[in-house]
C-alpha positions as a printed Julia matrix, in Angstrom:
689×3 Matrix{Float64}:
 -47.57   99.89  179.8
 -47.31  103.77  180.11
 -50.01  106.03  181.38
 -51.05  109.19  179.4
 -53.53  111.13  179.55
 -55.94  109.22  177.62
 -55.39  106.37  180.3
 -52.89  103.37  179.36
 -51.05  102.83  176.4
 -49.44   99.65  174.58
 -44.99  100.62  173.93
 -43.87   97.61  172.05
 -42.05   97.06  175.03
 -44.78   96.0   176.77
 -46.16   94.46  173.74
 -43.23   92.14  173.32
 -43.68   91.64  177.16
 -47.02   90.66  176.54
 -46.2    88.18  173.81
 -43.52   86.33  175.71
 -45.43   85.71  178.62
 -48.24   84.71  176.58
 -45.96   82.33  174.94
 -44.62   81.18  177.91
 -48.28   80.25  179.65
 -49.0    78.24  176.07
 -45.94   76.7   176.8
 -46.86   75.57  179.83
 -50.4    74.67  179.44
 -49.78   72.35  176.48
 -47.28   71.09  178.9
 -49.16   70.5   181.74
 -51.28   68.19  179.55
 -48.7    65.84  178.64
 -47.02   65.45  181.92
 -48.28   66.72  185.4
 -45.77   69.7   186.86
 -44.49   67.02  189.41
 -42.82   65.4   186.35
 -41.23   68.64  184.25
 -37.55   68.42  186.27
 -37.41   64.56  185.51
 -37.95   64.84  182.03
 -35.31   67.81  181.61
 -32.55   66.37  183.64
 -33.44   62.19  183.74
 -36.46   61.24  181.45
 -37.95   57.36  181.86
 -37.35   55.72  178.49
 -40.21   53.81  179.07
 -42.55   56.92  179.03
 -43.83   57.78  175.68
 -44.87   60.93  177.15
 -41.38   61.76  179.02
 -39.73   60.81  175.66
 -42.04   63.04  173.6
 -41.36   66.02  175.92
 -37.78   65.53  176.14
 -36.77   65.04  172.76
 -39.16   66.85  170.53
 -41.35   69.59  173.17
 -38.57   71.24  175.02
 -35.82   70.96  171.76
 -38.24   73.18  169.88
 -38.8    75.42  172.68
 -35.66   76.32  173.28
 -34.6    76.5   169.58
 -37.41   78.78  168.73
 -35.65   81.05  171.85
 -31.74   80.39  170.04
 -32.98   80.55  166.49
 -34.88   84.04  166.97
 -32.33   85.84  169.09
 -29.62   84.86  166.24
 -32.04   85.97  163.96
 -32.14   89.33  165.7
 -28.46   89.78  165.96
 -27.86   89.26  162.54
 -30.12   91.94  161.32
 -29.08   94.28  163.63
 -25.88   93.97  162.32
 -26.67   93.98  158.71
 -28.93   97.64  159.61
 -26.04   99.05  161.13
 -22.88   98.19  158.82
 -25.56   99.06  155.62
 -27.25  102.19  157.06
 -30.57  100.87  156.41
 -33.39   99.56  158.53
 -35.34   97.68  155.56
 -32.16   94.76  155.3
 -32.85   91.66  156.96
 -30.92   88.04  156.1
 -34.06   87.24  154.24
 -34.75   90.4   152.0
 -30.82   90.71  151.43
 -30.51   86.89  149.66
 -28.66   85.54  152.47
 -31.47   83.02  153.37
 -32.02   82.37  149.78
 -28.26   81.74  149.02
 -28.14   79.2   151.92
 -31.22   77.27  151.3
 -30.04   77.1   147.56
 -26.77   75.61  148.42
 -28.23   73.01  151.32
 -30.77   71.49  148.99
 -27.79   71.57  145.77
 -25.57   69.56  148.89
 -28.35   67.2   149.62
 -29.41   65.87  146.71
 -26.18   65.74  144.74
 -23.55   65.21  147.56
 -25.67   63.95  150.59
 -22.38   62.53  152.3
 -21.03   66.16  152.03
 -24.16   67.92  153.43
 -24.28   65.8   156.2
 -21.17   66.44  157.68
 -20.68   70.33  156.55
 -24.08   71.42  156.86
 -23.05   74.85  158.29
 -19.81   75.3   155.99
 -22.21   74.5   152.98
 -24.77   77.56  154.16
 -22.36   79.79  154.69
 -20.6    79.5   151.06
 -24.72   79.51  149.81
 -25.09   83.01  152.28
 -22.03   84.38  151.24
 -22.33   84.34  147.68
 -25.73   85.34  147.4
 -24.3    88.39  149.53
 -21.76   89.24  147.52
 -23.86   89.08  144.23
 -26.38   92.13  146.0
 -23.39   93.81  147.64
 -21.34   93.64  143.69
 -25.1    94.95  142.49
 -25.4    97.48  144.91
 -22.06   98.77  145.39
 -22.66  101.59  142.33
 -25.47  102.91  143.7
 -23.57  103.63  147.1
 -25.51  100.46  148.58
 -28.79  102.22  149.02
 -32.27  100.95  150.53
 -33.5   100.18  147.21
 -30.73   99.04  145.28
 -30.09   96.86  148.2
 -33.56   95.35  148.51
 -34.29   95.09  144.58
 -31.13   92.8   144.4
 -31.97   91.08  147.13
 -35.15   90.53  145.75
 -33.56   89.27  142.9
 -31.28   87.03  143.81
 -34.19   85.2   146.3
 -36.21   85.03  142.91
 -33.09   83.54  141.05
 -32.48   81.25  144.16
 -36.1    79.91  143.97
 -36.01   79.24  140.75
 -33.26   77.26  140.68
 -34.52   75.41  144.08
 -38.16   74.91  141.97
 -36.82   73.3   139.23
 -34.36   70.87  141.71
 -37.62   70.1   143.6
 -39.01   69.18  140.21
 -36.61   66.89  139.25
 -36.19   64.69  142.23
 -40.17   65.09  143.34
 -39.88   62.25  145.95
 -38.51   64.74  148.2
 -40.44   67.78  147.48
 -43.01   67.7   150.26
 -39.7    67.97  152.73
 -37.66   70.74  150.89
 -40.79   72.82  150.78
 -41.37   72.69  154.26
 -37.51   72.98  155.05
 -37.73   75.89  152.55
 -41.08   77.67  154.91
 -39.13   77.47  157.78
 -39.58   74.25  160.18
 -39.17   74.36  164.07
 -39.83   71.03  164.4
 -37.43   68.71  166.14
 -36.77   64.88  167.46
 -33.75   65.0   169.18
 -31.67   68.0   170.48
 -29.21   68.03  167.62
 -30.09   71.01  166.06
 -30.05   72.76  169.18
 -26.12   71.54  169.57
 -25.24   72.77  166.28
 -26.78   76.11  166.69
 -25.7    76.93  169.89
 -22.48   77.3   169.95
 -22.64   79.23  167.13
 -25.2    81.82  168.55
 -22.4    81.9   171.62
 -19.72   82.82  168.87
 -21.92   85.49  167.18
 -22.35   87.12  170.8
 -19.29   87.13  171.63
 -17.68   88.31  168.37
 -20.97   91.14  168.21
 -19.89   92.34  171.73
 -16.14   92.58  170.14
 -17.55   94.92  167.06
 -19.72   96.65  169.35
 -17.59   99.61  169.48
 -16.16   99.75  166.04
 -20.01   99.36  164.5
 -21.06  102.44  166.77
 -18.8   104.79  165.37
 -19.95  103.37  161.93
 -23.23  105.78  163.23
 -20.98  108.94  161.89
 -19.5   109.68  158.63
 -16.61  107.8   157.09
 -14.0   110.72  157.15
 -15.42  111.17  161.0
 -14.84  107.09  161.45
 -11.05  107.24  159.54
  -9.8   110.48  161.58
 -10.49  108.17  165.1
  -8.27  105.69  163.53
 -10.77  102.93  162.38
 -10.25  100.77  159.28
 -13.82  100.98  157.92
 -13.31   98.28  155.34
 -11.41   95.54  157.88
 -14.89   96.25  159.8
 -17.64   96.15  157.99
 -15.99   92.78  156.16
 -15.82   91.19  159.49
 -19.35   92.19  160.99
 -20.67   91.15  157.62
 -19.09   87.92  157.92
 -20.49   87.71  161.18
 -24.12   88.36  160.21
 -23.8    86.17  157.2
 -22.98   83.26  159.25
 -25.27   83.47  161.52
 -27.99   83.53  159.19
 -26.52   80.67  157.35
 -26.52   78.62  160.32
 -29.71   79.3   161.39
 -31.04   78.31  158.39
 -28.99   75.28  158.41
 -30.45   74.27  161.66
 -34.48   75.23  160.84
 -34.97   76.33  157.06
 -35.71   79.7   156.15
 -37.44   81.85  158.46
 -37.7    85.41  157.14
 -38.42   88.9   158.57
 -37.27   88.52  162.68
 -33.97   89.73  161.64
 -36.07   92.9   160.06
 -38.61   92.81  162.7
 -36.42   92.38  165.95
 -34.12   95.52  165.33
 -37.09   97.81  164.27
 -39.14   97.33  167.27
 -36.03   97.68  169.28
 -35.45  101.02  168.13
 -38.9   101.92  168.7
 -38.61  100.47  172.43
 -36.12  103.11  172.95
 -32.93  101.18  172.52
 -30.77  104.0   170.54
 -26.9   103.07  171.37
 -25.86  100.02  169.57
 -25.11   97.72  172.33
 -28.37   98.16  173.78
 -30.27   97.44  170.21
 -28.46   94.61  169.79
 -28.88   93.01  173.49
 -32.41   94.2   172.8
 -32.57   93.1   169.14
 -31.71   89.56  170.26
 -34.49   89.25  173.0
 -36.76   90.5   170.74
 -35.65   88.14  168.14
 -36.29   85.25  170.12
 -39.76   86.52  172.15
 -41.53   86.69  168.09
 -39.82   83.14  167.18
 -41.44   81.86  170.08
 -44.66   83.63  170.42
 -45.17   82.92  166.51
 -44.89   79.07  167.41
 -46.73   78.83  169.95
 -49.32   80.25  167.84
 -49.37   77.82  165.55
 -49.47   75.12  167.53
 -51.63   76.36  169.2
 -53.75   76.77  165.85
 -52.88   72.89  165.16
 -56.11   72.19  166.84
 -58.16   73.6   163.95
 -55.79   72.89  161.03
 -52.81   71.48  160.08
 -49.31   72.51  161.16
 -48.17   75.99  159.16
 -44.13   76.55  158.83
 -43.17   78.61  161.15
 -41.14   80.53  158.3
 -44.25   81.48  156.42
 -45.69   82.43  159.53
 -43.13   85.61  160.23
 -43.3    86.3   156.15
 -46.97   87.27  157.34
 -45.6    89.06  160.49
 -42.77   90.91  158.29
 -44.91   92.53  155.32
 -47.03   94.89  157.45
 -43.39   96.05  158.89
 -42.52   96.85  155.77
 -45.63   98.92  154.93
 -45.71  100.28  158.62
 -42.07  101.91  158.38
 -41.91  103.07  154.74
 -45.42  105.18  155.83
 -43.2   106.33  158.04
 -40.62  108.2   155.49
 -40.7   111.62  154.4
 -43.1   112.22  151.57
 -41.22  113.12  148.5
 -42.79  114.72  145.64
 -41.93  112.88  142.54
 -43.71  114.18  139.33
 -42.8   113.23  135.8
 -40.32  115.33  133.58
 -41.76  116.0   130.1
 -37.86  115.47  129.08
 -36.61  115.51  125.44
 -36.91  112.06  124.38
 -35.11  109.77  121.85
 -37.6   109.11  119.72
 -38.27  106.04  117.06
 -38.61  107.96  113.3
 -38.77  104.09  111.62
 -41.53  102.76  114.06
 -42.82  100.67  111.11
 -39.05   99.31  110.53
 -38.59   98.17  113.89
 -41.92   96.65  114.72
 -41.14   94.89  111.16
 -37.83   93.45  112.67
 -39.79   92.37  116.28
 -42.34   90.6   114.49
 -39.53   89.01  111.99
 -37.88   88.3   115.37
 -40.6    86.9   117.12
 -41.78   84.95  114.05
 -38.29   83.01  113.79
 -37.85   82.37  117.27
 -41.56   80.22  116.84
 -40.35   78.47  113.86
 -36.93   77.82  115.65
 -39.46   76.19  118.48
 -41.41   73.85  116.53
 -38.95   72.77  113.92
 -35.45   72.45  115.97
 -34.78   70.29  118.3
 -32.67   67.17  119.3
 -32.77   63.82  118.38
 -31.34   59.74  117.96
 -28.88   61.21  115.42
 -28.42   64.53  116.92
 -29.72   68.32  116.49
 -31.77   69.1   113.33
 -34.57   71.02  111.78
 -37.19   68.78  111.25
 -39.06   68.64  107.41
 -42.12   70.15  106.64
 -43.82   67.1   106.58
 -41.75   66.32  109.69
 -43.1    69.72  111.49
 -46.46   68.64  110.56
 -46.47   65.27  113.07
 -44.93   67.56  115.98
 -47.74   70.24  115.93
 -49.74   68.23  117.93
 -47.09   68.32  120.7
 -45.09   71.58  120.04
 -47.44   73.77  119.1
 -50.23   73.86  122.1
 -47.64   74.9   124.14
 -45.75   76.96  122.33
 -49.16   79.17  121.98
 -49.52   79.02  125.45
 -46.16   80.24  126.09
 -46.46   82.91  123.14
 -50.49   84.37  124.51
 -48.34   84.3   128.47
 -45.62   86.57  127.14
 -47.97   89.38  125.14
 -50.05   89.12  128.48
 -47.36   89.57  130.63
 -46.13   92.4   128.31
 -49.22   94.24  128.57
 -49.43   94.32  132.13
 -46.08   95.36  132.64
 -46.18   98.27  130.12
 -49.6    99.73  131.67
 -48.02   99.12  135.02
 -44.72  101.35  134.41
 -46.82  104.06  132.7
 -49.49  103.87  135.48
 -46.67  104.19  138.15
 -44.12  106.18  136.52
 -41.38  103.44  137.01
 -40.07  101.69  134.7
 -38.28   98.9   137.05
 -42.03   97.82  138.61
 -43.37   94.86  137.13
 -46.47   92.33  137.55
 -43.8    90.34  139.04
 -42.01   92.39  141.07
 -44.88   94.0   143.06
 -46.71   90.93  143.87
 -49.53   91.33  140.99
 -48.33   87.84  139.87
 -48.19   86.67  143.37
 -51.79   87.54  144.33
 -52.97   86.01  141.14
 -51.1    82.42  141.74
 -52.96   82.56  145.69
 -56.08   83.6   143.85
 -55.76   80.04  141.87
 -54.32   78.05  144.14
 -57.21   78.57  146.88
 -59.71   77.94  144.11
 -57.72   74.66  143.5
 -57.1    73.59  146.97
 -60.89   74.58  148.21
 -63.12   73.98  145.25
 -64.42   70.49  144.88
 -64.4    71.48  141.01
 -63.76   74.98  138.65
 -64.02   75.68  135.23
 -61.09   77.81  133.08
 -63.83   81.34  133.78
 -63.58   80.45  137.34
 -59.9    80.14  137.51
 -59.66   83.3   135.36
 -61.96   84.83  138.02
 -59.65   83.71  140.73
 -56.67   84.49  139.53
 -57.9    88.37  138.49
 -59.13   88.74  141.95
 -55.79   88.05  143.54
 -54.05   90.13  141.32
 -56.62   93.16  141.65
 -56.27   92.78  145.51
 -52.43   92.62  145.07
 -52.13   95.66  142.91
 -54.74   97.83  144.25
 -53.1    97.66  147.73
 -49.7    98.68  146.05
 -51.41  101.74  144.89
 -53.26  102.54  148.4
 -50.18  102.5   149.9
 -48.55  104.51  147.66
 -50.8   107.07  147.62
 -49.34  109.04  150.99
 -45.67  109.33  148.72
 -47.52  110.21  145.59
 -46.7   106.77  143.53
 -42.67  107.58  144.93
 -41.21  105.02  142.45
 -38.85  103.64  145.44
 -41.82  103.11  147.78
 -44.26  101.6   144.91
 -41.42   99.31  144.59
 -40.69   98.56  148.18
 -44.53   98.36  149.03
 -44.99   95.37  146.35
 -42.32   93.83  147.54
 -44.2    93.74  151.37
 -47.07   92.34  149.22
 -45.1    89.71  147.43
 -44.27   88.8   150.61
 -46.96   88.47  152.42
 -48.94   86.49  148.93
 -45.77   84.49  149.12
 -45.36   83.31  152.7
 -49.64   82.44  152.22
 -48.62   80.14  149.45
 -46.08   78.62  151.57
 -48.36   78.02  154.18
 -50.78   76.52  151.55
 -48.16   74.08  149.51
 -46.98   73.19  153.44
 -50.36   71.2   153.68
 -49.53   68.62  152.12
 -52.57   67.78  150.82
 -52.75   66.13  147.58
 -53.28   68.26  145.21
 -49.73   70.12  146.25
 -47.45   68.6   144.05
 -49.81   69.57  140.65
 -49.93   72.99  141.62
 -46.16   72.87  142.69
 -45.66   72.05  138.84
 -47.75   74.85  137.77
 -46.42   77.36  140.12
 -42.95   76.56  138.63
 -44.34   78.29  134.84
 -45.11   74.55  133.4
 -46.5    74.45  129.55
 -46.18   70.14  129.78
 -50.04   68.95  129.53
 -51.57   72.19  127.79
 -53.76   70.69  125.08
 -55.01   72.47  122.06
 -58.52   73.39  123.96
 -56.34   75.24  126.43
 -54.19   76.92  124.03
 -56.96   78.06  121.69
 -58.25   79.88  125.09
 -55.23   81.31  125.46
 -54.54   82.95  121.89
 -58.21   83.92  122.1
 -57.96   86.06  125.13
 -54.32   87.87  124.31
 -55.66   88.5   120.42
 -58.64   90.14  122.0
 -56.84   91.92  124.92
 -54.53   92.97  122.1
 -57.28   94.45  120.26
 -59.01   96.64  123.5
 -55.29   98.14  124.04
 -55.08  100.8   121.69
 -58.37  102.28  123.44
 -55.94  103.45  126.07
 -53.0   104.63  124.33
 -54.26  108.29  124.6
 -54.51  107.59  128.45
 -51.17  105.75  129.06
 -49.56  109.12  127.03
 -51.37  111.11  130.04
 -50.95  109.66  132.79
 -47.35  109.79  132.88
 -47.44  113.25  133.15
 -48.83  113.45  136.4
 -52.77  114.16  137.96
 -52.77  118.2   137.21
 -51.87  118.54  133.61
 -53.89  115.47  132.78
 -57.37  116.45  134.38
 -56.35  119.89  132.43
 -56.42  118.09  128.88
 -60.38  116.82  130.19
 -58.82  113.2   131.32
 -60.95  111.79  134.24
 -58.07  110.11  136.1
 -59.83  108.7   138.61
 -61.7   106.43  135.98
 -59.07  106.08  133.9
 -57.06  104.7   136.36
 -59.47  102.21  137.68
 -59.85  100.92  134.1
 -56.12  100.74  133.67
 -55.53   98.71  136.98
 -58.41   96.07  135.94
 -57.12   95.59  132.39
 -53.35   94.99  133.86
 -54.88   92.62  136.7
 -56.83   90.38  133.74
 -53.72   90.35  131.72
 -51.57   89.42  134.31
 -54.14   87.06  136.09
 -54.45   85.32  132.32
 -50.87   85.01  131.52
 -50.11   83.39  135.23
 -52.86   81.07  134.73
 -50.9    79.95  131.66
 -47.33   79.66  132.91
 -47.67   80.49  136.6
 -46.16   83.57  138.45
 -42.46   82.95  138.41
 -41.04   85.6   134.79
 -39.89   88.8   134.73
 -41.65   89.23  130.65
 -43.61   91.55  132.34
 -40.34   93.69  133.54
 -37.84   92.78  130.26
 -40.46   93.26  127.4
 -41.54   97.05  127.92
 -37.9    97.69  128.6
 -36.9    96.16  125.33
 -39.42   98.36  123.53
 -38.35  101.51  124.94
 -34.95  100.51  124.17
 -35.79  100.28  120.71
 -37.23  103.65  120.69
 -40.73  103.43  121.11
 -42.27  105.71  123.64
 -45.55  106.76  122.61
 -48.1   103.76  124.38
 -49.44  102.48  121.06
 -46.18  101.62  119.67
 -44.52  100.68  123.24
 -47.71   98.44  123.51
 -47.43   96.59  120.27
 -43.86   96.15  120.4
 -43.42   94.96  124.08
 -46.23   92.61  122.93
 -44.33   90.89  120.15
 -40.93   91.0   122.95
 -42.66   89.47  125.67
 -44.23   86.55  122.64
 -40.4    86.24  121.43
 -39.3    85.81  125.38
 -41.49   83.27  126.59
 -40.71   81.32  123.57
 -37.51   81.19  123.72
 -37.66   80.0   127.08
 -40.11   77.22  125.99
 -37.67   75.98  123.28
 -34.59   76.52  126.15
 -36.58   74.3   128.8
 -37.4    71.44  126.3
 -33.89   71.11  124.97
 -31.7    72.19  127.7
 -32.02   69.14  129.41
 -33.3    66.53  127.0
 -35.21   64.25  127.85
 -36.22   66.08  131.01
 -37.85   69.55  130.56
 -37.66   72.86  132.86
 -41.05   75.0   132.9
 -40.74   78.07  130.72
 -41.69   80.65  134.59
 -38.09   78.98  135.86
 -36.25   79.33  132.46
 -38.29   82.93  132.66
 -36.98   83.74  135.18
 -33.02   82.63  135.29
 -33.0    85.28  131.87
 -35.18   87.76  133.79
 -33.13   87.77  137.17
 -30.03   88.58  135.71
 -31.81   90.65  132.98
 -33.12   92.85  135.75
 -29.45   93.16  138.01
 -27.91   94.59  134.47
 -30.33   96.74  134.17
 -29.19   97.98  137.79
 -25.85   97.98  137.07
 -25.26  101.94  136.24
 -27.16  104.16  139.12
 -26.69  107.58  136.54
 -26.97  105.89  133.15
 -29.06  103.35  132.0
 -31.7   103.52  134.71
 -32.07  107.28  134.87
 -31.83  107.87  130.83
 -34.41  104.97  130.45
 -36.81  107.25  133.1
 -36.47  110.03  131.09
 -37.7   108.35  127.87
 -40.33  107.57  129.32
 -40.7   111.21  131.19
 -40.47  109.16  134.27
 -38.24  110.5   137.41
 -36.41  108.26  140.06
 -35.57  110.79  142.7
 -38.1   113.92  142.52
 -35.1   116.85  144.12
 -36.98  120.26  144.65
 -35.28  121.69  141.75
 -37.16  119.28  139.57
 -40.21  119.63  141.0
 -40.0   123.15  140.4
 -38.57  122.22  136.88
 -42.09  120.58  136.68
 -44.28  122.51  137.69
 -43.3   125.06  135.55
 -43.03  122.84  132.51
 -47.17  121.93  133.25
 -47.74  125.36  133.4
């Protein structure tokens, strides 16, 4: 605590302060009622067997107190290294993959080679961490490994990761509950092996952090500045990402995945003063370990009321208000729209004729192909005609997901002026899965309006907060984009703490969270065609605003368009379709992201057009996926959200893959910008005029 002149005020040193001893007196109240204080040295050094209440302290009570303390000050280390050999405050194990990547490869080992994962539990992470890495760093690396490039891939590859460890999960759901929990992040313990296994290693990462020390501080200056003191910058920053890789591995080895203290530790260590390296990191670490244990103790202290959260999903809350705290904390830049010259469609009739002949074949391919007794074949008409009653609910209900999805992403990137945000990607699909899933888990009953309801809530809450945020940067396509993903987070680590009930109802909506089409009957699917046809039909109403908007606020209140209104409007139709299509196939699909793109591609850049023909993409997409997860793996079936998304992932890193061509050229088709320099606001203004 400080004194100013206003009286006393709150540094997050004393903050932090505050939390630890706070933790500390839980600690020792919820002690003090298992064992009197006479008692505590006994059970730590020489514990009576034959005390149930000696045996419960030593072996569970004290293991997860102390590995709360190792598991957050490794944690802490680890981002601090990752901020300072990247240059950027926003990367953190869990928003760089590294988490994901491990997780991924622990529950491949377990259920496949369970001999394997049980004796190279930390090897196994660390291959999982390390690739994952490498795929954001490979991703990154052309765009000079900046904040954004760095966080979209890792968004990406924790979307990839989660697809693949949702469709495992599926597969072998005897051990779901466990590997959902494991995946929230779990502090529990029984014995203090965990605490062996982790210890050393958070030893190591000290010891080898206070070796790079140096070397990483003069990373702080410019590379020529770093090469002319004689300093191999590449023999560096390979072995201090090494180091922070594996210490996120093994944490996550030892207690699941717990995200955001590696983001959260460093950050508030800066603001506590700590500017040299050595001192962020010492400070980083204790940091790291105060918010473990201070989150914990929270919720077990909140075990009284409700059932036990993951401690993982717990900091996901804690981490998405960082997010929005710092990036309000950026420079403002001014990013208008170009009016550039675009590449415009003269055949627009031609190429919606080929989408629609595209999307048309891919349904027939659906219902009529498929494998058999005697092999692969297209079934007969008359054939066909007995497999409607199976094929084709779902295949509507994949079809109605992927113009929904379509729409919303298309109004979306016009309303934001970025064509890489998505109903996906900035939690719009996220708040519309927690909007269902707390109508499923709370209502005693619902109807399909009521889940619609729901679902449109969540995803109005999600993307109107985007857009609040946003505001202070003037819709900066970078912070839009990093904003959703604090959202997504913070939706996400909710649902975690949700599915980590266990209550019964968890494994159905586990199924639909995955994107599953399996028990839609024709009722369902009428409902479905029903409300894309007729948000089809209301979308040409706002192809004269979705030209607008684009432009920017000034010349569009100059051609009479209320933008105020016409935003509000905008946001609530993209929130229905969104809410709509994730009630059919749940949130996990980048359609929303890979449809509008594939229009533009084609050429179309006027809204009507873009609309129509993202529309008939987004149908072709999700049916392909629904043929892909009923075949791929005959008899068994993946949902059409993970197929979704293992062709959207990678769909979405491509896109990435050129900083100065395909990206930028794609924003100016769309008279979009991605940076916003003051020549081209200039550029713009004058173009308005």
């Amino acid at each position: 605590m400080t004194v100013s002149q206003g009286g006393f005020r709150l540094t997050p040193t004393a903050i932090i302060t505050v939390l630890f001893l706070a933790a500390l007196f839980s600690a020792a109240i919820r002690l003090s009622t298992l064992l009197p204080v006479d008692d505590w040295w006994q059970v730590l050094v020489n514990p009576d067997l034959n005390s149930y209440a000696q045996v419960l302290v030593h072996d569970s009570v004290l293991p997860r107190f102390v590995i709360a303390l190792v598991a957050g000050g490794v944690l802490g280390l680890s981002g601090a290294i990752f901020q300072q050999v990247l240059r950027t405050p926003l990367a953190d194990p869990s928003t760089l993959g590294v988490s994901a990547g491990a997780y991924l490869a622990l529950a491949v080992a377990g259920l496949w080679a369970p001999a394997l994962a049980a004796s190279g539990r930390e090897l196994i992470a660390l291959a999982g961490g390390l690739t994952a890495f490498a795929l954001v760093f490979l991703i990154a690396w052309p765009h000079r490994l900046s904040p954004i490039a760095l966080i979209l891939a890792g968004l990406v590859i924790t979307f990839v990761c989660g697809a693949i460890s949702a469709a495992i999960s599926l597969s072998y759901s005897m051990g779901m509950n466990s590997l959902f929990v494991w995946a929230s992040g779990s502090l529990t313990q029984n014995d203090w092996s965990a605490v062996a296994r982790l210890l050393p290693y958070a030893a190591f990462g000290c010891i080898g952090a206070a070796l790079l020390a140096r070397p990483l501080s003069v990373l702080s200056v410019s590379d020529e500045g770093a090469r002319s003191l004689g300093l191999s910058l590449s023999s560096i920053r390979l072995l201090s990402i090494l180091l922070a890789v594996m210490l996120a591995a093994f944490t996550v080895s030892a207690v699941g995945v717990i995200g955001f203290v590696g983001f959260a530790a460093p950050f508030i260590a800066r603001a506590s003063g700590a500017r040299r390296l050595p001192q962020r990191l010492i400070a980083s670490m204790i940091i790291g370990a105060a918010l473990l244990l201070a989150a914990d103790e929270a919720l077990q202290q909140a075990t009284r009321f409700m059932r036990e959260i993951p401690a993982g999903a717990a900091t996901g809350l804690l981490g998405a208000p960082l997010i929005a705290i710092f990036l309000r904390r950026l420079p403002v830049v001014e990013t208008p729209a170009l009016p550039a010259a675009e590449r415009r469609n003269h055949r627009p009739l031609l190429y919606l004729a080929v989408t629609a002949m595209v999307m048309l074949a891919m349904i027939w391919i659906s219902l009529s192909l498929g494998p058999s007794l005697d092999g692969w074949h297209f079934a007969s008409p008359w054939e066909t005609q007995s497999l409607l009653i199976w094929r084709l609910p779902r295949l509507a209900a994949a079809a109605a997901a992927g113009i929904l999805f379509a729409l919303s992403g298309t109004v979306i990137q016009r309303i934001t002026g970025n064509p890489m945000a998505s109903p996906e990607v900035i939690g719009v699909n996220t708040g519309a899965a927690l909007g269902i899933l707390l109508l499923v888990l709370l209502a005693p009953s619902f109807t399909p309006l009521t889940q619609l309801g729901s679902a449109a809530a969540g995803a109005v809450v999600g993307l109107v907060a985007v857009l609040l945020m946003g505001r202070r940067s003037h819709y900066n396509p970078n912070h839009v984009l990093l904003f959703g993903i604090a959202i997504n987070t913070a939706f996400a680590a909710l649902i975690a703490v949700l599915l980590g009930t266990g209550l019964p109802k968890v494994y159905g909506v586990l199924q639909w969270l995955a994107g599953s089409t399996y028990s839609t009957t024709p009722l369902q699917a009428m409902i479905a065609v029903t409300v894309a046809v007729v948000l089809l039909a209301i979308a040409p109403f706002f192809s004269r605003w979705l030209d607008l908007l684009p432009l920017g606020a000034l010349p569009s209140r100059a051609l009479g368009l209320n933008v105020s209104a016409s935003r509000a409007t905008l946001l609530f139709f993209s929130a229905i379709s969104a809410a709509a299509a994730t009630l059919l196939i749940g949130p996990l699909s980048f359609v929303g992201l890979m449809a509008p793109h594939i229009a533009r591609t084609l050429g179309f850049q006027r809204a009507l057009p873009h609309m129509i023909a993202a529309a008939m993409a987004g149908a072709a997409l999700t049916t392909l996926a629904d043929f892909i997860g009923r075949v791929a793996l005959f008899p068994n079936q993946l949902p059409v959200g993970i197929v979704t998304t293992l062709i959207g992932g990678p769909y979405f890193l491509w896109l990435m893959r050129k900083p100065g061509d395909r990206l930028k050229n794609n924003c100016s088709k769309q008279g979009l910008s991605l940076a916003g320099t003051g020549k081209e606001r200039s550029a713009g203004r004058n173009a308005t005029k």
